[in-house]
XYZ file of C-alpha atoms in Angstrom:
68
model
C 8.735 -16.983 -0.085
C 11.588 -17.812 2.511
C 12.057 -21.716 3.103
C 11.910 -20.764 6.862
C 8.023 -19.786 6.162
C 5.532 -21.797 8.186
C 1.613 -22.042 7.788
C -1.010 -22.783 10.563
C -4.349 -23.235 10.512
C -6.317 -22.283 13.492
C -9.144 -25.439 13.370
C -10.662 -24.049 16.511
C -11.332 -20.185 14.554
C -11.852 -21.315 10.888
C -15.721 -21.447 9.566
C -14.580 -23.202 6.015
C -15.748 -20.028 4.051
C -12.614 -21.402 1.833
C -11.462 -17.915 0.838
C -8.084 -19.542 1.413
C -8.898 -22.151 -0.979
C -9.682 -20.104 -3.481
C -7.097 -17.357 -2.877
C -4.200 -20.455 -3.034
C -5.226 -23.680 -4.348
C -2.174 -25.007 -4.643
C -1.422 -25.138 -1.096
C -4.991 -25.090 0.508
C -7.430 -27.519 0.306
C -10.865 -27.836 2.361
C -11.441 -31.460 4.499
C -14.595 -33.564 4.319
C -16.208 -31.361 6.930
C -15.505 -28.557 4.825
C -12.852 -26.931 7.034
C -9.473 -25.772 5.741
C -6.469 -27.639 5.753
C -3.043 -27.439 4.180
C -2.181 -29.837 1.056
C 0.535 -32.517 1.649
C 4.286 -31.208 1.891
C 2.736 -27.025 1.915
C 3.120 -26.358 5.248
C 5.911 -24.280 4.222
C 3.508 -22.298 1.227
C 5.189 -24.385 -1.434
C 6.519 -20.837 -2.924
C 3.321 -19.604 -3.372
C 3.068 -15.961 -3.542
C -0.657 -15.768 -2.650
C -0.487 -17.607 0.806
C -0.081 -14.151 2.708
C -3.043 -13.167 0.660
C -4.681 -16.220 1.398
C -4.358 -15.367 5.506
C -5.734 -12.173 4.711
C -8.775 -13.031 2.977
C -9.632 -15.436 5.786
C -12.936 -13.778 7.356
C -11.608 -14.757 10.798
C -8.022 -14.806 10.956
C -7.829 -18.542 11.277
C -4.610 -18.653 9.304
C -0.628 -17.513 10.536
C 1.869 -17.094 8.223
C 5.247 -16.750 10.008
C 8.254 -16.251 9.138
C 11.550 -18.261 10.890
């Protein structure tokens, strides 16, 4: 994954079904309230090849994965 990649999280859209949790655990996490959120120093995917999969399992297209 390109060093220019950058994550967001919608909070606003995302239910916490944690499909992106599960999909990439090493760069999503879920808070307290059970919402996702991205682990410390991932905003970037962390060279993760399952973040793009991880936007795509989201039921609700809470999370962007953009490139530059």
């Amino acid at each position: 994954m390109d060093t220019d990649t950058r994550i967001e999280i919608d909070r606003d859209v995302c239910i916490g079904a944690g499909q992106c949790a599960l999909a990439a655990p090493k760069v999503f996490a879920q808070d307290d309230d059970g919402f996702s959120t991205l682990l410390p120093g991932r905003e970037e995917g962390g060279g993760d090849p399952m973040v793009r999969e991880a936007a795509r399992a989201c039921p609700v297209s809470a999370i962007t994965v953009a490139e530059g």
